[in-house]
PDB file of C-alpha atoms and ligand atoms in Angstrom:
ATOM      1  CA  UNK A   1     -80.317   9.308  23.124  1.00  0.00           C
ATOM      2  CA  UNK A   2     -79.409  12.093  25.483  1.00  0.00           C
ATOM      3  CA  UNK A   3     -77.069  11.761  28.442  1.00  0.00           C
ATOM      4  CA  UNK A   4     -78.011  14.288  31.094  1.00  0.00           C
ATOM      5  CA  UNK A   5     -74.938  15.906  32.676  1.00  0.00           C
ATOM      6  CA  UNK A   6     -74.341  18.749  35.137  1.00  0.00           C
ATOM      7  CA  UNK A   7     -74.031  22.266  33.704  1.00  0.00           C
ATOM      8  CA  UNK A   8     -70.255  22.314  34.347  1.00  0.00           C
ATOM      9  CA  UNK A   9     -69.524  18.889  32.810  1.00  0.00           C
ATOM     10  CA  UNK A  10     -66.629  19.035  30.310  1.00  0.00           C
ATOM     11  CA  UNK A  11     -66.218  22.740  31.201  1.00  0.00           C
ATOM     12  CA  UNK A  12     -62.666  23.062  29.942  1.00  0.00           C
ATOM     13  CA  UNK A  13     -63.466  21.336  26.656  1.00  0.00           C
ATOM     14  CA  UNK A  14     -66.716  23.285  26.195  1.00  0.00           C
ATOM     15  CA  UNK A  15     -65.097  26.676  26.765  1.00  0.00           C
ATOM     16  CA  UNK A  16     -62.312  25.759  24.385  1.00  0.00           C
ATOM     17  CA  UNK A  17     -64.833  24.914  21.644  1.00  0.00           C
ATOM     18  CA  UNK A  18     -67.004  27.953  22.469  1.00  0.00           C
ATOM     19  CA  UNK A  19     -64.015  30.255  21.987  1.00  0.00           C
ATOM     20  CA  UNK A  20     -63.885  29.030  18.359  1.00  0.00           C
ATOM     21  CA  UNK A  21     -67.579  28.550  17.544  1.00  0.00           C
ATOM     22  CA  UNK A  22     -70.761  27.353  19.220  1.00  0.00           C
ATOM     23  CA  UNK A  23     -74.423  27.761  18.219  1.00  0.00           C
ATOM     24  CA  UNK A  24     -77.083  29.911  19.864  1.00  0.00           C
ATOM     25  CA  UNK A  25     -80.522  28.727  18.800  1.00  0.00           C
ATOM     26  CA  UNK A  26     -83.787  30.625  19.207  1.00  0.00           C
ATOM     27  CA  UNK A  27     -87.453  30.066  18.466  1.00  0.00           C
ATOM     28  CA  UNK A  28     -90.200  32.655  18.288  1.00  0.00           C
ATOM     29  CA  UNK A  29     -93.575  31.617  16.886  1.00  0.00           C
ATOM     30  CA  UNK A  30     -92.684  29.079  14.202  1.00  0.00           C
ATOM     31  CA  UNK A  31     -89.347  30.658  13.317  1.00  0.00           C
ATOM     32  CA  UNK A  32     -86.287  28.696  14.422  1.00  0.00           C
ATOM     33  CA  UNK A  33     -82.893  30.289  13.886  1.00  0.00           C
ATOM     34  CA  UNK A  34     -79.317  29.686  14.936  1.00  0.00           C
ATOM     35  CA  UNK A  35     -76.266  31.921  14.968  1.00  0.00           C
ATOM     36  CA  UNK A  36     -72.623  31.366  15.845  1.00  0.00           C
ATOM     37  CA  UNK A  37     -71.260  32.668  19.145  1.00  0.00           C
ATOM     38  CA  UNK A  38     -67.655  32.794  20.232  1.00  0.00           C
ATOM     39  CA  UNK A  39     -68.097  34.599  23.517  1.00  0.00           C
ATOM     40  CA  UNK A  40     -69.911  33.476  26.652  1.00  0.00           C
ATOM     41  CA  UNK A  41     -69.464  32.427  30.215  1.00  0.00           C
ATOM     42  CA  UNK A  42     -70.761  29.509  32.240  1.00  0.00           C
ATOM     43  CA  UNK A  43     -71.035  30.029  35.984  1.00  0.00           C
ATOM     44  CA  UNK A  44     -73.193  30.747  38.998  1.00  0.00           C
ATOM     45  CA  UNK A  45     -75.436  33.705  39.749  1.00  0.00           C
ATOM     46  CA  UNK A  46     -78.163  33.927  42.367  1.00  0.00           C
ATOM     47  CA  UNK A  47     -77.053  30.385  43.354  1.00  0.00           C
ATOM     48  CA  UNK A  48     -78.233  29.150  39.957  1.00  0.00           C
ATOM     49  CA  UNK A  49     -76.263  27.739  37.005  1.00  0.00           C
ATOM     50  CA  UNK A  50     -76.030  30.381  34.296  1.00  0.00           C
ATOM     51  CA  UNK A  51     -74.993  30.623  30.655  1.00  0.00           C
ATOM     52  CA  UNK A  52     -74.183  34.242  29.825  1.00  0.00           C
ATOM     53  CA  UNK A  53     -74.097  35.145  26.157  1.00  0.00           C
ATOM     54  CA  UNK A  54     -73.658  38.500  24.400  1.00  0.00           C
ATOM     55  CA  UNK A  55     -75.721  39.361  21.330  1.00  0.00           C
ATOM     56  CA  UNK A  56     -75.426  42.537  19.280  1.00  0.00           C
ATOM     57  CA  UNK A  57     -78.695  44.354  18.749  1.00  0.00           C
ATOM     58  CA  UNK A  58     -78.547  44.108  14.956  1.00  0.00           C
ATOM     59  CA  UNK A  59     -78.697  40.292  15.084  1.00  0.00           C
ATOM     60  CA  UNK A  60     -81.984  38.620  14.214  1.00  0.00           C
ATOM     61  CA  UNK A  61     -81.233  36.465  17.264  1.00  0.00           C
ATOM     62  CA  UNK A  62     -81.661  39.566  19.454  1.00  0.00           C
ATOM     63  CA  UNK A  63     -85.218  40.064  18.138  1.00  0.00           C
ATOM     64  CA  UNK A  64     -85.986  36.396  18.704  1.00  0.00           C
ATOM     65  CA  UNK A  65     -84.778  36.370  22.340  1.00  0.00           C
ATOM     66  CA  UNK A  66     -86.586  39.624  23.105  1.00  0.00           C
ATOM     67  CA  UNK A  67     -89.790  37.822  22.136  1.00  0.00           C
ATOM     68  CA  UNK A  68     -89.188  34.329  23.529  1.00  0.00           C
ATOM     69  CA  UNK A  69     -86.996  35.061  26.590  1.00  0.00           C
ATOM     70  CA  UNK A  70     -85.200  31.764  26.102  1.00  0.00           C
ATOM     71  CA  UNK A  71     -82.469  30.154  24.018  1.00  0.00           C
ATOM     72  CA  UNK A  72     -80.413  26.998  23.682  1.00  0.00           C
ATOM     73  CA  UNK A  73     -76.683  26.655  23.180  1.00  0.00           C
ATOM     74  CA  UNK A  74     -75.039  23.769  21.333  1.00  0.00           C
ATOM     75  CA  UNK A  75     -71.329  23.163  21.827  1.00  0.00           C
ATOM     76  CA  UNK A  76     -70.502  21.008  18.789  1.00  0.00           C
ATOM     77  CA  UNK A  77     -68.246  17.983  19.292  1.00  0.00           C
ATOM     78  CA  UNK A  78     -67.776  17.667  15.511  1.00  0.00           C
ATOM     79  CA  UNK A  79     -66.230  20.056  13.006  1.00  0.00           C
ATOM     80  CA  UNK A  80     -68.792  21.972  10.965  1.00  0.00           C
ATOM     81  CA  UNK A  81     -66.846  24.602   9.034  1.00  0.00           C
ATOM     82  CA  UNK A  82     -69.517  25.209   6.365  1.00  0.00           C
ATOM     83  CA  UNK A  83     -72.287  25.525   8.916  1.00  0.00           C
ATOM     84  CA  UNK A  84     -70.212  27.922  11.011  1.00  0.00           C
ATOM     85  CA  UNK A  85     -69.448  29.986   7.910  1.00  0.00           C
ATOM     86  CA  UNK A  86     -73.144  30.365   7.017  1.00  0.00           C
ATOM     87  CA  UNK A  87     -74.623  30.688  10.520  1.00  0.00           C
ATOM     88  CA  UNK A  88     -71.885  33.097  11.586  1.00  0.00           C
ATOM     89  CA  UNK A  89     -72.320  35.522   8.678  1.00  0.00           C
ATOM     90  CA  UNK A  90     -75.851  35.293   7.266  1.00  0.00           C
ATOM     91  CA  UNK A  91     -78.902  36.596   9.060  1.00  0.00           C
ATOM     92  CA  UNK A  92     -81.962  34.490   9.730  1.00  0.00           C
ATOM     93  CA  UNK A  93     -83.993  37.635   9.124  1.00  0.00           C
ATOM     94  CA  UNK A  94     -83.740  37.004   5.368  1.00  0.00           C
ATOM     95  CA  UNK A  95     -83.374  33.260   5.083  1.00  0.00           C
ATOM     96  CA  UNK A  96     -83.874  29.872   6.698  1.00  0.00           C
ATOM     97  CA  UNK A  97     -80.313  29.093   7.775  1.00  0.00           C
ATOM     98  CA  UNK A  98     -81.209  25.660   9.131  1.00  0.00           C
ATOM     99  CA  UNK A  99     -82.641  24.547   5.793  1.00  0.00           C
ATOM    100  CA  UNK A 100     -79.717  26.095   3.916  1.00  0.00           C
ATOM    101  CA  UNK A 101     -77.246  24.139   6.068  1.00  0.00           C
ATOM    102  CA  UNK A 102     -79.284  20.919   6.229  1.00  0.00           C
ATOM    103  CA  UNK A 103     -79.454  21.332  10.017  1.00  0.00           C
ATOM    104  CA  UNK A 104     -82.127  19.436  11.916  1.00  0.00           C
ATOM    105  CA  UNK A 105     -83.346  20.210  15.409  1.00  0.00           C
ATOM    106  CA  UNK A 106     -84.542  18.138  18.349  1.00  0.00           C
ATOM    107  CA  UNK A 107     -87.351  19.321  20.624  1.00  0.00           C
ATOM    108  CA  UNK A 108     -86.191  20.972  23.832  1.00  0.00           C
ATOM    109  CA  UNK A 109     -86.575  18.820  26.961  1.00  0.00           C
ATOM    110  CA  UNK A 110     -87.713  21.663  29.230  1.00  0.00           C
ATOM    111  CA  UNK A 111     -88.293  24.717  27.010  1.00  0.00           C
ATOM    112  CA  UNK A 112     -90.001  25.462  23.675  1.00  0.00           C
ATOM    113  CA  UNK A 113     -86.718  26.214  21.899  1.00  0.00           C
ATOM    114  CA  UNK A 114     -85.103  23.164  20.267  1.00  0.00           C
ATOM    115  CA  UNK A 115     -81.425  22.197  20.235  1.00  0.00           C
ATOM    116  CA  UNK A 116     -79.467  21.480  17.085  1.00  0.00           C
ATOM    117  CA  UNK A 117     -79.327  17.821  16.075  1.00  0.00           C
ATOM    118  CA  UNK A 118     -75.548  17.899  16.221  1.00  0.00           C
ATOM    119  CA  UNK A 119     -73.319  15.728  18.461  1.00  0.00           C
ATOM    120  CA  UNK A 120     -72.220  17.842  21.392  1.00  0.00           C
ATOM    121  CA  UNK A 121     -73.296  19.363  24.674  1.00  0.00           C
ATOM    122  CA  UNK A 122     -76.525  21.313  24.822  1.00  0.00           C
ATOM    123  CA  UNK A 123     -77.810  23.902  27.303  1.00  0.00           C
ATOM    124  CA  UNK A 124     -81.472  24.900  27.605  1.00  0.00           C
ATOM    125  CA  UNK A 125     -81.713  28.404  29.071  1.00  0.00           C
ATOM    126  CA  UNK A 126     -84.403  30.801  30.241  1.00  0.00           C
ATOM    127  CA  UNK A 127     -83.429  34.461  30.354  1.00  0.00           C
ATOM    128  CA  UNK A 128     -83.227  35.598  33.982  1.00  0.00           C
ATOM    129  CA  UNK A 129     -81.661  39.006  33.264  1.00  0.00           C
ATOM    130  CA  UNK A 130     -80.857  41.063  30.178  1.00  0.00           C
ATOM    131  CA  UNK A 131     -78.733  44.188  30.187  1.00  0.00           C
ATOM    132  CA  UNK A 132     -77.588  46.339  27.291  1.00  0.00           C
ATOM    133  CA  UNK A 133     -73.982  47.368  27.744  1.00  0.00           C
ATOM    134  CA  UNK A 134     -72.898  50.940  27.093  1.00  0.00           C
ATOM    135  CA  UNK A 135     -69.747  53.027  26.817  1.00  0.00           C
ATOM    136  CA  UNK A 136     -70.069  54.588  30.278  1.00  0.00           C
ATOM    137  CA  UNK A 137     -68.817  51.596  32.236  1.00  0.00           C
ATOM    138  CA  UNK A 138     -66.617  50.065  29.575  1.00  0.00           C
ATOM    139  CA  UNK A 139     -62.846  50.016  29.552  1.00  0.00           C
ATOM    140  CA  UNK A 140     -61.737  52.509  26.861  1.00  0.00           C
ATOM    141  CA  UNK A 141     -59.374  50.082  25.140  1.00  0.00           C
ATOM    142  CA  UNK A 142     -62.146  47.508  24.748  1.00  0.00           C
ATOM    143  CA  UNK A 143     -64.553  50.179  23.521  1.00  0.00           C
ATOM    144  CA  UNK A 144     -62.058  51.234  20.829  1.00  0.00           C
ATOM    145  CA  UNK A 145     -61.279  47.667  19.859  1.00  0.00           C
ATOM    146  CA  UNK A 146     -64.755  46.209  19.610  1.00  0.00           C
ATOM    147  CA  UNK A 147     -67.257  49.055  19.207  1.00  0.00           C
ATOM    148  CA  UNK A 148     -65.423  51.703  17.222  1.00  0.00           C
ATOM    149  CA  UNK A 149     -66.811  50.700  13.825  1.00  0.00           C
ATOM    150  CA  UNK A 150     -70.410  50.413  14.952  1.00  0.00           C
ATOM    151  CA  UNK A 151     -70.674  52.646  18.017  1.00  0.00           C
ATOM    152  CA  UNK A 152     -74.393  52.063  18.489  1.00  0.00           C
ATOM    153  CA  UNK A 153     -74.170  48.332  18.334  1.00  0.00           C
ATOM    154  CA  UNK A 154     -73.235  47.393  21.865  1.00  0.00           C
ATOM    155  CA  UNK A 155     -73.887  43.875  23.034  1.00  0.00           C
ATOM    156  CA  UNK A 156     -76.918  42.808  24.952  1.00  0.00           C
ATOM    157  CA  UNK A 157     -75.846  40.630  27.872  1.00  0.00           C
ATOM    158  CA  UNK A 158     -78.261  37.770  28.419  1.00  0.00           C
ATOM    159  CA  UNK A 159     -77.987  35.738  31.575  1.00  0.00           C
ATOM    160  CA  UNK A 160     -79.838  32.484  30.984  1.00  0.00           C
ATOM    161  CA  UNK A 161     -80.603  30.095  33.779  1.00  0.00           C
ATOM    162  CA  UNK A 162     -79.456  26.658  32.642  1.00  0.00           C
ATOM    163  CA  UNK A 163     -82.659  24.649  32.995  1.00  0.00           C
ATOM    164  CA  UNK A 164     -81.239  21.482  31.439  1.00  0.00           C
ATOM    165  CA  UNK A 165     -77.869  20.284  30.102  1.00  0.00           C
ATOM    166  CA  UNK A 166     -77.060  17.095  28.234  1.00  0.00           C
ATOM    167  CA  UNK A 167     -74.827  15.424  25.698  1.00  0.00           C
ATOM    168  CA  UNK A 168     -75.889  13.818  22.428  1.00  0.00           C
ATOM    169  CA  UNK A 169     -73.855  11.635  20.084  1.00  0.00           C
TER     170      UNK A 169
HETATM  171  C1  LIG B   1     -66.668  32.623  15.241  1.00  0.00           C
HETATM  172  C2  LIG B   1     -67.804  33.594  15.358  1.00  0.00           C
HETATM  173  C3  LIG B   1     -68.206  34.033  16.614  1.00  0.00           C
HETATM  174  C4  LIG B   1     -69.262  34.957  16.757  1.00  0.00           C
HETATM  175  N1  LIG B   1     -69.648  35.364  18.013  1.00  0.00           N
HETATM  176  C5  LIG B   1     -70.679  36.239  18.162  1.00  0.00           C
HETATM  177  C6  LIG B   1     -71.115  36.637  19.463  1.00  0.00           C
HETATM  178  O1  LIG B   1     -70.615  36.150  20.514  1.00  0.00           O
HETATM  179  N2  LIG B   1     -72.105  37.562  19.551  1.00  0.00           N
HETATM  180  C7  LIG B   1     -72.701  38.093  18.434  1.00  0.00           C
HETATM  181  O2  LIG B   1     -73.622  38.940  18.555  1.00  0.00           O
HETATM  182  N3  LIG B   1     -72.331  37.704  17.174  1.00  0.00           N
HETATM  183  C8  LIG B   1     -71.340  36.790  17.020  1.00  0.00           C
HETATM  184  N4  LIG B   1     -70.969  36.371  15.766  1.00  0.00           N
HETATM  185  C9  LIG B   1     -71.672  36.923  14.576  1.00  0.00           C
HETATM  186  C10 LIG B   1     -73.038  36.273  14.300  1.00  0.00           C
HETATM  187  O3  LIG B   1     -72.942  34.854  14.333  1.00  0.00           O
HETATM  188  C11 LIG B   1     -73.533  36.730  12.905  1.00  0.00           C
HETATM  189  O4  LIG B   1     -73.661  38.133  12.877  1.00  0.00           O
HETATM  190  C12 LIG B   1     -74.832  36.061  12.466  1.00  0.00           C
HETATM  191  O5  LIG B   1     -74.952  36.228  11.067  1.00  0.00           O
HETATM  192  C13 LIG B   1     -76.061  36.602  13.167  1.00  0.00           C
HETATM  193  O6  LIG B   1     -77.160  35.848  12.729  1.00  0.00           O
HETATM  194  P1  LIG B   1     -78.689  36.270  12.972  1.00  0.00           P
HETATM  195  O7  LIG B   1     -78.881  37.642  12.331  1.00  0.00           O
HETATM  196  O8  LIG B   1     -79.473  35.195  12.279  1.00  0.00           O
HETATM  197  O9  LIG B   1     -78.921  36.313  14.442  1.00  0.00           O
HETATM  198  C14 LIG B   1     -69.933  35.446  15.601  1.00  0.00           C
HETATM  199  C15 LIG B   1     -69.533  34.980  14.323  1.00  0.00           C
HETATM  200  C16 LIG B   1     -68.498  34.067  14.202  1.00  0.00           C
HETATM  201  C17 LIG B   1     -68.117  33.568  12.829  1.00  0.00           C
END
């Protein structure tokens, strides 16, 4: 059973969980993959509800979104330390992370990408704008802190229109 809620429902709780670990799920062709995200924003752009996520270009997730132009986000309302450990370190390029973690998915309500079958809040998003960040407009301290080790691996900013949002138990 899903309970449809507005995009900003439980915002404080969701951002708190996101700052520790949430899941960004993608589907391209038959390949479904999920990775852990800890950064993102939920807000308004072009008068539309938006989930903004940042994905480094070396992630398999980046390749998936470049093909599908959509993604879902699951904010888990249960603790999944093992799943976070695997999905936040291993790449779906070489393995089926969902099978490895025993994760099931549920068909998306409005888009082709599914959501994780995990109790929590889910966002279905269609990419409205993507922009690769670069050093030129970035605060030097942040550049040093986050991009020093891999200077060519800046984040891709994806702004996804939130097409649907709901809670599952
Ligand atoms: C707590 C946590 C937060 C993370 N947040 C992000 C993030 O916001 N953006 C990102 O590109 N990678 C982030 N990662 C790293 C990816 O989850 C990790 O590189 C993953 O293995 C990529 O999987 P993929 O290659 O299947 O896409 C995070 C990892 C952890 C453990």
